[in-house]
Tab-separated table of C-alpha atoms and ligand atoms in Angstrom:
chain	number	residue	atom	x	y	z
A	1	SER	CA	59.072	-65.477	147.169
A	2	LYS	CA	58.173	-68.731	148.890
A	3	THR	CA	58.517	-66.911	152.395
A	4	PRO	CA	55.434	-64.987	152.931
A	5	LEU	CA	55.803	-61.153	153.546
A	6	THR	CA	54.198	-60.191	156.711
A	7	VAL	CA	51.729	-57.339	155.935
A	8	CYS	CA	49.875	-55.449	158.776
A	9	VAL	CA	46.913	-53.280	158.160
A	10	SER	CA	45.275	-51.117	160.830
A	11	GLY	CA	41.917	-49.661	160.479
A	12	ALA	CA	41.298	-53.107	158.679
A	13	ALA	CA	37.508	-52.879	158.849
A	14	GLY	CA	37.465	-49.332	157.410
A	15	GLN	CA	36.740	-48.058	154.062
A	16	ILE	CA	40.226	-47.718	152.683
A	17	ALA	CA	41.271	-51.378	153.846
A	18	TYR	CA	38.109	-52.644	152.026
A	19	SER	CA	39.700	-51.358	148.677
A	20	LEU	CA	43.246	-52.260	149.721
A	21	LEU	CA	43.116	-55.606	150.909
A	22	PRO	CA	42.220	-57.208	147.645
A	23	LEU	CA	45.021	-55.231	145.791
A	24	ILE	CA	47.552	-56.767	148.253
A	25	ALA	CA	46.094	-60.101	148.210
A	26	ARG	CA	46.035	-60.370	144.512
A	27	GLY	CA	49.589	-59.464	144.185
A	28	ASP	CA	49.108	-55.937	142.739
A	29	VAL	CA	51.328	-54.438	145.234
A	30	PHE	CA	54.230	-56.753	146.151
A	31	GLY	CA	54.105	-58.954	142.862
A	32	ARG	CA	52.323	-61.852	141.609
A	33	ASP	CA	54.665	-64.457	143.070
A	34	GLN	CA	54.924	-63.038	146.653
A	35	LEU	CA	53.194	-64.832	149.243
A	36	ILE	CA	51.353	-62.730	151.728
A	37	GLU	CA	50.394	-63.081	155.444
A	38	LEU	CA	47.782	-60.606	156.525
A	39	ARG	CA	47.535	-59.229	160.200
A	40	LEU	CA	44.642	-57.063	160.562
A	41	LEU	CA	44.277	-54.770	163.402
A	42	GLU	CA	41.092	-53.030	164.626
A	43	ILE	CA	39.574	-51.653	167.805
A	44	LYS	CA	37.298	-54.007	169.694
A	45	PRO	CA	33.879	-52.545	168.743
A	46	ALA	CA	34.944	-53.179	164.920
A	47	LEU	CA	35.928	-56.638	165.546
A	48	ASP	CA	32.714	-58.210	164.103
A	49	ALA	CA	32.895	-56.142	161.097
A	50	LEU	CA	36.521	-57.033	160.653
A	51	HIS	CA	35.579	-60.612	160.953
A	52	GLY	CA	32.944	-60.064	157.898
A	53	VAL	CA	35.884	-58.696	155.842
A	54	VAL	CA	37.994	-61.643	156.734
A	55	MET	CA	35.059	-63.850	155.585
A	56	GLU	CA	35.019	-62.097	152.360
A	57	LEU	CA	38.986	-62.347	151.962
A	58	ARG	CA	38.586	-66.398	152.395
A	59	ASP	CA	35.866	-66.223	149.828
A	60	CYS	CA	38.076	-64.699	147.260
A	61	SER	CA	40.296	-67.669	147.543
A	62	PHE	CA	43.406	-65.603	146.699
A	63	PRO	CA	46.315	-68.174	145.926
A	64	LEU	CA	48.946	-65.774	147.451
A	65	LEU	CA	47.305	-65.442	150.882
A	66	THR	CA	48.870	-67.833	153.439
A	67	ALA	CA	47.355	-66.648	156.533
A	68	ILE	CA	44.950	-64.023	158.097
A	69	VAL	CA	45.204	-62.908	161.658
A	70	GLU	CA	42.456	-60.623	163.224
A	71	THR	CA	43.178	-58.736	166.353
A	72	ASP	CA	42.735	-55.684	168.452
A	73	ASP	CA	46.119	-55.979	170.034
A	74	PRO	CA	48.959	-54.237	168.234
A	75	MET	CA	51.367	-56.579	170.065
A	76	VAL	CA	49.946	-59.349	168.013
A	77	ALA	CA	49.184	-57.537	164.879
A	78	PHE	CA	52.817	-56.139	164.341
A	79	GLN	CA	54.383	-59.393	165.180
A	80	HIS	CA	57.342	-59.972	162.670
A	81	ALA	CA	55.603	-57.448	160.412
A	82	ASP	CA	57.619	-56.513	157.291
A	83	VAL	CA	55.279	-53.907	156.059
A	84	THR	CA	52.704	-52.067	158.197
A	85	ILE	CA	49.893	-49.784	156.887
A	86	LEU	CA	48.391	-47.682	159.451
A	87	ALA	CA	45.081	-46.447	158.377
A	88	GLY	CA	43.239	-46.643	161.891
A	89	SER	CA	43.129	-43.387	163.602
A	90	PHE	CA	40.677	-41.011	165.417
A	91	PRO	CA	38.581	-39.134	162.788
A	92	ARG	CA	38.122	-35.317	162.991
A	93	ARG	CA	34.439	-34.826	164.252
A	94	PRO	CA	32.613	-31.437	163.441
A	95	GLY	CA	33.943	-28.630	165.648
A	96	MET	CA	36.927	-30.593	166.821
A	97	GLU	CA	40.033	-28.530	167.250
A	98	ARG	CA	43.311	-29.597	165.735
A	99	ARG	CA	44.874	-30.118	169.323
A	100	ASP	CA	41.950	-32.450	170.288
A	101	LEU	CA	42.469	-34.334	167.124
A	102	ILE	CA	46.297	-34.507	167.749
A	103	ALA	CA	45.542	-35.493	171.382
A	104	ARG	CA	43.322	-38.379	170.503
A	105	ASN	CA	45.866	-39.720	167.865
A	106	VAL	CA	48.840	-39.227	170.136
A	107	SER	CA	47.504	-41.920	172.541
A	108	ILE	CA	46.917	-44.255	169.470
A	109	PHE	CA	50.290	-43.780	167.774
A	110	LYS	CA	52.162	-43.911	171.102
A	111	ALA	CA	50.695	-47.249	171.984
A	112	GLN	CA	51.342	-48.517	168.380
A	113	GLY	CA	54.958	-47.109	168.539
A	114	HIS	CA	55.671	-49.184	171.472
A	115	ALA	CA	54.324	-52.214	169.986
A	116	LEU	CA	56.132	-51.750	166.658
A	117	ASP	CA	59.379	-51.197	168.571
A	118	SER	CA	59.010	-54.333	170.486
A	119	VAL	CA	57.584	-57.088	168.062
A	120	ALA	CA	58.065	-55.788	164.434
A	121	SER	CA	61.132	-56.592	162.127
A	122	LYS	CA	63.699	-53.860	162.676
A	123	ASN	CA	63.530	-53.484	158.948
A	124	VAL	CA	59.778	-52.910	158.808
A	125	LYS	CA	58.476	-50.549	156.328
A	126	VAL	CA	55.631	-48.311	157.715
A	127	VAL	CA	53.229	-46.041	155.790
A	128	VAL	CA	50.996	-43.868	158.188
A	129	VAL	CA	47.700	-43.058	156.358
A	130	GLY	CA	45.474	-42.076	159.402
A	131	ASN	CA	45.167	-38.320	159.784
A	132	PRO	CA	46.999	-36.153	160.660
A	133	SER	CA	49.244	-38.514	158.989
A	134	ASN	CA	52.686	-36.678	159.117
A	135	THR	CA	52.328	-35.917	162.707
A	136	ASN	CA	51.107	-39.394	163.570
A	137	ALA	CA	54.204	-40.620	161.780
A	138	LEU	CA	56.336	-38.553	164.091
A	139	VAL	CA	54.607	-39.767	167.131
A	140	LEU	CA	55.027	-43.307	166.088
A	141	SER	CA	58.650	-42.782	165.252
A	142	HIS	CA	59.201	-40.919	168.798
A	143	PHE	CA	57.918	-44.008	170.434
A	144	ALA	CA	59.787	-46.710	168.209
A	145	PRO	CA	63.401	-45.686	168.804
A	146	THR	CA	64.820	-48.899	167.484
A	147	ILE	CA	62.986	-48.482	164.093
A	148	PRO	CA	65.186	-46.331	161.806
A	149	LYS	CA	63.368	-42.996	161.062
A	150	GLN	CA	63.582	-43.526	157.341
A	151	ASN	CA	61.587	-46.725	157.596
A	152	ILE	CA	58.622	-44.822	158.638
A	153	THR	CA	56.679	-42.703	156.052
A	154	ALA	CA	53.287	-41.038	155.662
A	155	LEU	CA	51.249	-41.051	152.497
A	156	THR	CA	51.164	-37.961	150.040
A	157	ARG	CA	51.216	-40.157	146.855
A	158	LEU	CA	47.325	-39.608	146.708
A	159	ASP	CA	48.030	-35.912	146.557
A	160	GLN	CA	50.627	-36.430	143.936
A	161	ASN	CA	48.305	-38.730	141.891
A	162	ARG	CA	45.648	-36.115	142.180
A	163	ALA	CA	47.930	-33.419	140.898
A	164	VAL	CA	49.009	-35.544	137.995
A	165	GLY	CA	45.490	-36.291	137.077
A	166	GLN	CA	44.448	-32.734	137.004
A	167	VAL	CA	47.528	-31.673	134.930
A	168	ALA	CA	46.542	-34.385	132.436
A	169	LEU	CA	42.886	-33.421	132.546
A	170	ARG	CA	43.585	-29.734	132.028
A	171	THR	CA	46.118	-29.925	129.382
A	172	GLY	CA	44.323	-32.839	127.513
A	173	VAL	CA	46.826	-35.495	127.693
A	174	ARG	CA	47.173	-38.942	129.341
A	175	VAL	CA	48.618	-39.158	132.706
A	176	ASP	CA	51.725	-40.888	131.568
A	177	GLN	CA	52.438	-38.049	129.480
A	178	VAL	CA	52.821	-35.914	132.734
A	179	ASP	CA	56.090	-35.873	134.661
A	180	GLY	CA	57.874	-33.734	137.381
A	181	VAL	CA	54.829	-32.977	139.648
A	182	ALA	CA	55.951	-33.052	143.364
A	183	ILE	CA	54.028	-32.660	146.701
A	184	TRP	CA	55.853	-30.694	149.458
A	185	GLY	CA	54.974	-30.698	153.167
A	186	ASN	CA	52.067	-31.644	155.076
A	187	HIS	CA	49.127	-34.004	153.940
A	188	SER	CA	46.623	-31.306	154.687
A	189	ALA	CA	45.384	-28.088	153.110
A	190	SER	CA	48.655	-26.369	153.451
A	191	GLN	CA	50.444	-28.875	151.118
A	192	TYR	CA	52.183	-27.439	148.093
A	193	PRO	CA	51.428	-29.295	144.861
A	194	ASP	CA	54.362	-28.058	142.789
A	195	VAL	CA	53.996	-27.859	138.989
A	196	THR	CA	56.755	-25.382	138.476
A	197	ARG	CA	59.036	-28.188	136.923
A	198	ALA	CA	56.282	-30.290	135.644
A	199	THR	CA	56.292	-31.331	132.110
A	200	VAL	CA	53.830	-32.393	129.770
A	201	ASN	CA	55.261	-34.487	126.780
A	202	GLY	CA	58.514	-33.219	127.750
A	203	GLU	CA	57.429	-29.423	127.576
A	204	PRO	CA	56.830	-27.274	130.560
A	205	ALA	CA	53.433	-27.517	132.010
A	206	LEU	CA	53.143	-24.172	133.510
A	207	PRO	CA	52.126	-22.263	130.383
A	208	LYS	CA	49.796	-24.814	129.235
A	209	LEU	CA	48.050	-24.657	132.793
A	210	GLY	CA	47.665	-20.898	132.287
A	211	GLY	CA	50.757	-19.633	134.051
A	212	ARG	CA	51.525	-18.999	137.812
A	213	GLN	CA	48.513	-16.758	138.583
A	214	VAL	CA	45.992	-19.353	137.362
A	215	VAL	CA	48.017	-22.112	139.001
A	216	ALA	CA	47.912	-20.305	142.319
A	217	GLU	CA	44.390	-19.343	142.224
A	218	ASP	CA	42.690	-22.428	140.793
A	219	PHE	CA	45.070	-25.336	140.362
A	220	ILE	CA	46.782	-25.434	143.846
A	221	PRO	CA	43.601	-25.006	145.886
A	222	CYS	CA	41.902	-27.732	143.837
A	223	ILE	CA	44.495	-30.265	144.869
A	224	GLN	CA	44.604	-28.778	148.558
A	225	LYS	CA	40.960	-29.180	148.952
A	226	ARG	CA	40.386	-32.233	146.724
A	227	GLY	CA	39.897	-34.623	149.693
A	228	ALA	CA	37.023	-32.283	151.156
A	229	ALA	CA	35.438	-32.006	147.641
A	230	VAL	CA	35.323	-35.970	147.413
A	231	LEU	CA	33.911	-36.081	150.814
A	232	LYS	CA	31.176	-33.562	149.985
A	233	ALA	CA	30.224	-35.268	146.801
A	234	ARG	CA	30.371	-38.888	147.985
A	235	GLY	CA	29.337	-38.425	151.419
A	236	PHE	CA	32.451	-40.535	152.471
A	237	SER	CA	36.126	-39.563	152.247
A	238	SER	CA	38.417	-40.746	149.390
A	239	ALA	CA	38.881	-44.570	149.869
A	240	MET	CA	39.440	-46.163	146.398
A	241	SER	CA	42.011	-43.571	145.482
A	242	ALA	CA	43.642	-43.801	148.878
A	243	ALA	CA	43.917	-47.439	148.604
A	244	ASN	CA	45.331	-47.201	145.012
A	245	ALA	CA	47.853	-44.505	146.253
A	246	ILE	CA	48.933	-46.824	149.112
A	247	GLY	CA	49.660	-49.588	146.570
A	248	ASP	CA	51.605	-47.063	144.448
A	249	HIS	CA	53.567	-45.860	147.541
A	250	LEU	CA	54.674	-49.213	148.620
A	251	LYS	CA	55.378	-50.579	145.061
A	252	SER	CA	57.589	-47.678	144.399
A	253	TRP	CA	59.299	-47.799	147.758
A	254	ILE	CA	60.023	-51.509	147.977
A	255	LEU	CA	60.431	-52.519	144.269
A	256	GLY	CA	61.923	-49.057	143.119
A	257	ASP	CA	60.648	-46.588	140.525
A	258	SER	CA	62.338	-45.009	137.630
A	259	LYS	CA	60.040	-41.934	138.243
A	260	ILE	CA	60.535	-39.474	141.058
A	261	VAL	CA	57.656	-39.872	143.426
A	262	SER	CA	56.572	-37.918	146.602
A	263	MET	CA	56.304	-39.323	150.031
A	264	ALA	CA	56.540	-37.771	153.504
A	265	VAL	CA	59.765	-38.812	155.301
A	266	ALA	CA	61.837	-37.713	158.210
A	267	SER	CA	63.372	-34.272	157.223
A	268	ASP	CA	67.002	-34.264	157.000
A	269	GLY	CA	67.482	-30.646	156.556
A	270	SER	CA	66.985	-30.510	153.008
A	271	TYR	CA	65.497	-27.417	151.575
A	272	ASP	CA	65.714	-25.619	154.839
A	273	VAL	CA	63.160	-27.973	156.405
A	274	LYS	CA	64.842	-28.537	159.804
A	275	ARG	CA	64.964	-32.081	161.154
A	276	GLY	CA	62.111	-33.228	163.381
A	277	VAL	CA	59.163	-33.503	161.182
A	278	TYR	CA	57.794	-35.854	158.608
A	279	PHE	CA	57.675	-33.726	155.323
A	280	SER	CA	56.606	-34.629	151.838
A	281	PHE	CA	59.633	-34.313	149.450
A	282	PRO	CA	60.182	-35.677	145.895
A	283	VAL	CA	62.253	-38.862	146.511
A	284	ARG	CA	63.945	-41.217	144.358
A	285	CYS	CA	63.289	-44.826	145.205
A	286	VAL	CA	66.212	-47.030	144.167
A	287	GLY	CA	64.793	-50.468	145.254
A	288	GLY	CA	65.234	-52.663	148.099
A	289	GLY	CA	63.261	-50.205	150.342
A	290	ASP	CA	65.887	-47.526	149.974
A	291	TYR	CA	65.292	-43.956	148.706
A	292	GLU	CA	66.838	-40.465	148.823
A	293	ILE	CA	65.503	-37.034	148.878
A	294	VAL	CA	65.953	-35.364	145.596
A	295	GLN	CA	68.676	-32.743	145.984
A	296	GLY	CA	69.524	-29.620	144.101
A	297	ILE	CA	65.939	-28.439	143.025
A	298	GLU	CA	66.229	-24.660	142.343
A	299	MET	CA	63.253	-23.062	144.419
A	300	ASP	CA	61.893	-19.811	143.261
A	301	GLU	CA	60.102	-17.165	145.448
A	302	PHE	CA	56.815	-18.560	144.267
A	303	SER	CA	57.571	-22.144	145.584
A	304	ARG	CA	59.400	-20.888	148.682
A	305	LYS	CA	56.360	-19.160	150.124
A	306	TYR	CA	54.286	-22.161	149.932
A	307	VAL	CA	56.958	-24.513	151.342
A	308	SER	CA	57.596	-22.320	154.123
A	309	ALA	CA	53.882	-22.090	155.001
A	310	THR	CA	53.442	-25.857	155.230
A	311	THR	CA	56.689	-26.183	157.115
A	312	GLU	CA	55.338	-23.882	159.785
A	313	GLU	CA	52.120	-25.827	160.029
A	314	LEU	CA	54.129	-28.941	160.582
A	315	PHE	CA	56.228	-27.487	163.306
A	316	ALA	CA	53.270	-26.205	165.006
A	317	GLU	CA	51.630	-29.711	164.954
A	318	ARG	CA	55.023	-31.019	166.260
A	319	ILE	CA	54.962	-28.740	169.269
A	320	GLU	CA	51.564	-29.737	170.129
A	321	ALA	CA	52.196	-33.303	169.748
A	322	LEU	CA	55.375	-33.531	171.710
A	323	GLU	CA	53.831	-31.579	174.574
A	324	LEU	CA	51.064	-34.303	174.480
A	325	CYS	CA	53.750	-37.051	174.291
A	326	ALA	CA	55.445	-35.802	177.363
A	327	ALA	CA	52.339	-35.335	179.310
B	401	NAI	P1	37.284	-45.509	158.250
B	401	NAI	O1	36.597	-44.621	159.444
B	401	NAI	O2	36.383	-46.033	157.232
B	401	NAI	O3	37.996	-46.626	158.919
B	401	NAI	C1	39.086	-46.448	160.023
B	401	NAI	C2	38.983	-47.670	160.667
B	401	NAI	O4	40.170	-47.479	161.680
B	401	NAI	C3	37.774	-48.092	161.468
B	401	NAI	O5	37.218	-49.271	161.233
B	401	NAI	C4	38.177	-47.657	162.908
B	401	NAI	O6	37.484	-48.740	163.720
B	401	NAI	C5	39.724	-48.071	162.935
B	401	NAI	N1	40.464	-47.721	164.054
B	401	NAI	C6	40.280	-46.515	164.786
B	401	NAI	N2	41.303	-46.425	165.788
B	401	NAI	C7	42.016	-47.567	165.587
B	401	NAI	C8	43.024	-48.025	166.226
B	401	NAI	N3	43.519	-47.427	167.397
B	401	NAI	N4	43.663	-49.266	165.833
B	401	NAI	C9	43.279	-49.836	164.911
B	401	NAI	N5	42.081	-49.314	164.126
B	401	NAI	C10	41.491	-48.359	164.535
B	401	NAI	O7	38.112	-44.423	157.625
B	401	NAI	P2	38.968	-44.725	156.193
B	401	NAI	O8	38.188	-43.961	155.109
B	401	NAI	O9	39.405	-46.042	156.032
B	401	NAI	O10	40.321	-43.674	156.449
B	401	NAI	C11	41.218	-44.136	157.331
B	401	NAI	C12	42.089	-42.926	157.640
B	401	NAI	O11	42.869	-42.416	156.504
B	401	NAI	C13	41.310	-41.668	158.193
B	401	NAI	O12	42.078	-41.033	159.324
B	401	NAI	C14	41.411	-40.826	156.844
B	401	NAI	O13	41.379	-39.316	157.261
B	401	NAI	C15	42.830	-41.146	156.595
B	401	NAI	N6	43.209	-40.805	154.940
B	401	NAI	C16	44.234	-40.359	154.719
B	401	NAI	C17	44.643	-40.092	153.417
B	401	NAI	C18	46.101	-39.658	153.006
B	401	NAI	O14	46.306	-39.376	151.792
B	401	NAI	N7	47.006	-39.639	153.915
B	401	NAI	C19	43.607	-40.263	152.167
B	401	NAI	C20	42.501	-40.905	152.617
B	401	NAI	C21	42.067	-40.995	154.108
């Protein structure tokens, strides 16, 4: 399109952004003929580092990039934003309790919610990446009442990609021969990577993965703890794979996808997940930024147990977050 798409990225001097910005600017996310205006948000102490990233972006001479804005003010960053990727958040420090982590992030996502509500396009599409991402999305939405709840999402595509990758690896096929994997719930260790309806070359994946017990003891914990395992091995948390997943998430959501994908969205009561939390469901992206939660999936006792555990965790986070929002 001749009209540039205004894309805002927060945490723009961080690791994920460093892998993500070239994907966006090269046209790998929104298409090779879509002009892009980048609006990059950081905190003041990181503005010098951000400027270095902007120098590199200019040095790439990306033909699709029409303008780059660098700022530490969300009111400037979110101005007319069509797409907003929120990767800036307060990281968990050793020994930090969940409540402290939520408290630090409530203040960030409260301010950003207000700004989004005042200056972004009412049709803005938001993906929250910074952890705790589902609850940060809830806080953002709470303080951005004029942005439709369904326009705010949190990233669980990385979890889905990890699960698909492991099914392929463990059954000896290519990833595109795997289908039907879904992520339910929180982007945390309580998430439920569901392979009960997954297929490999059109056949049930479960027996090929060794059956339910092996899946429960080995596959599910592998996906739930994958982020921690990458952090331990690399000394830094997942960034290349996170950036890649953000690209996949936005591409599916905005351009549509023939496959069912997972993303954390405002619960609507589906699968007994009461309204009020951002919950990862399998969704069908029909294009133009519209999606629907896939209905009618039969859930057995095995799956139900996992789904209720992650639902409980999200409602516990919700109570803490809303108390802090009111304070
Ligand atoms: P990073 O620490 O390299 O970068 C984060 C950047 O955010 C820093 O440059 C920091 O200055 C900035 N920042 C902090 N507060 C900000 C604010 N209020 N406004 C704007 N910018 C702010 O971290 P990395 O590796 O890029 O990860 C970013 C976030 O994404 C982390 O919270 C991480 O836990 C989360 N994450 C989520 C995943 C998911 O699947 N949902 C996967 C991987 C990471």
